[in-house]
Coordinates of C-alpha atoms in Angstrom, one line a residue:
M157 CA -91.2 89.1 -82.1
P158 CA -88.2 91.1 -83.1
V159 CA -87.7 90.4 -87.1
A160 CA -84.4 91.6 -88.8
H161 CA -82.8 91.9 -92.0
L162 CA -78.7 91.0 -91.0
I163 CA -76.6 92.4 -93.8
L164 CA -73.0 90.7 -93.5
H165 CA -70.3 91.8 -95.8
A166 CA -67.0 90.3 -96.7
Y167 CA -64.1 91.3 -95.5
R168 CA -63.0 95.0 -97.5
S169 CA -66.1 94.0 -99.8
W170 CA -67.6 97.7 -99.4
N171 CA -65.5 100.2 -98.9
A172 CA -66.2 104.0 -98.0
D173 CA -65.6 105.3 -101.4
H174 CA -68.4 102.7 -103.3
P175 CA -70.2 104.6 -105.4
R176 CA -73.4 103.8 -103.6
G177 CA -72.1 105.4 -100.3
H178 CA -71.3 103.5 -97.1
Y179 CA -72.1 102.8 -93.3
R180 CA -70.3 103.8 -90.4
T181 CA -71.3 102.5 -87.1
D182 CA -71.1 105.7 -85.0
A183 CA -73.5 107.5 -88.1
R184 CA -77.4 106.8 -88.9
G185 CA -78.6 106.4 -92.5
V186 CA -75.7 105.9 -95.8
Q187 CA -72.8 108.2 -96.0
A188 CA -71.6 110.0 -98.9
P189 CA -68.6 107.9 -100.9
N190 CA -65.3 109.1 -99.2
K191 CA -62.4 108.6 -100.9
E192 CA -59.9 109.6 -98.1
L193 CA -61.5 107.4 -95.5
A194 CA -61.3 104.4 -98.1
E195 CA -57.9 105.0 -98.9
H196 CA -57.1 104.7 -95.3
R197 CA -58.5 101.9 -94.5
A198 CA -57.0 100.7 -97.8
A199 CA -53.5 101.4 -96.2
I200 CA -54.5 99.9 -92.5
A201 CA -56.2 96.8 -94.0
R202 CA -54.2 93.5 -92.4
N203 CA -55.4 91.3 -95.4
H204 CA -56.7 91.5 -99.2
A205 CA -60.5 91.7 -100.1
V206 CA -62.2 88.7 -99.7
T207 CA -64.8 87.0 -102.0
W208 CA -66.6 83.7 -100.9
A209 CA -66.3 80.9 -103.7
T210 CA -69.7 78.8 -103.9
P211 CA -68.7 76.3 -101.3
D212 CA -68.3 79.0 -99.2
Q213 CA -71.8 80.5 -99.7
F214 CA -73.2 76.9 -99.2
L215 CA -71.5 76.8 -96.3
L216 CA -72.7 80.4 -94.6
V217 CA -75.8 79.6 -95.5
A218 CA -75.8 76.1 -93.9
T219 CA -74.4 78.1 -90.7
G220 CA -76.9 80.7 -90.4
R221 CA -79.9 78.3 -90.8
E222 CA -78.0 75.8 -88.2
L223 CA -77.2 78.6 -85.8
C224 CA -81.0 79.6 -85.7
G225 CA -81.9 76.2 -85.2
R226 CA -79.8 75.7 -82.5
R227 CA -81.1 79.2 -81.1
T228 CA -84.7 78.9 -81.3
W229 CA -84.4 81.5 -84.0
R230 CA -86.3 81.5 -87.1
M231 CA -84.5 81.9 -90.3
H232 CA -86.9 83.2 -92.2
G233 CA -84.8 83.4 -95.5
I234 CA -81.0 83.7 -96.4
V235 CA -78.8 84.0 -99.8
A236 CA -75.2 84.3 -99.8
T237 CA -73.0 86.0 -102.8
A238 CA -69.2 86.3 -103.4
N239 CA -69.4 89.5 -100.7
H240 CA -72.3 89.5 -98.4
V241 CA -74.7 87.5 -96.8
H242 CA -78.6 88.5 -96.5
A243 CA -80.5 86.9 -93.8
V244 CA -83.8 87.5 -92.4
A245 CA -84.4 86.6 -88.8
S246 CA -86.9 86.6 -85.9
W247 CA -86.5 85.4 -82.2
R248 CA -88.8 85.6 -78.9
T249 CA -86.1 86.4 -76.6
M250 CA -85.3 89.9 -75.5
E251 CA -81.8 90.1 -77.4
Q252 CA -81.4 93.0 -79.6
P253 CA -80.7 93.0 -83.3
T254 CA -77.2 94.1 -83.1
D255 CA -76.3 91.0 -80.8
V256 CA -78.2 88.3 -83.2
Q257 CA -76.2 89.7 -85.7
N258 CA -72.9 89.7 -84.2
V259 CA -73.5 86.1 -83.1
H260 CA -74.2 85.4 -86.8
K261 CA -70.7 87.2 -87.9
R262 CA -68.7 85.6 -85.1
I263 CA -70.3 81.8 -85.9
M264 CA -70.1 81.9 -89.8
G265 CA -66.4 83.8 -89.5
L266 CA -65.4 80.5 -87.0
E267 CA -66.7 78.4 -90.0
L268 CA -65.2 80.1 -92.7
A269 CA -62.3 79.7 -90.7
R270 CA -62.5 76.3 -89.8
A271 CA -63.5 75.0 -93.2
H272 CA -60.2 76.8 -94.8
G273 CA -58.3 75.8 -91.9
T274 CA -57.3 79.4 -90.6
T275 CA -57.9 81.4 -87.5
G276 CA -59.3 84.8 -87.4

């Protein structure tokens, strides 16, 4: 049974110049802080950095739990803060951890957009 620790960050909440480093999908492990990359990302950003208020955090937790119930996945634990969500989930299917994480991102984003009357 696969078990994954899913980490979902709010938009622009952890940039490449973060003192503890950053992650990239095309590289393994923690990458060193990169001021130039952070400046580039800030220049091309479509929106301001996002933080989640307490009602949004409760919505994210509820959405993650409900999603696991609908998918017959098991949510072992989930917590949301102002800028990220940590969840530990398991499943008995052949789905890859990245697919499970992407479903969580899509559905949580959709629910937040609905709650705020926005798209995207």
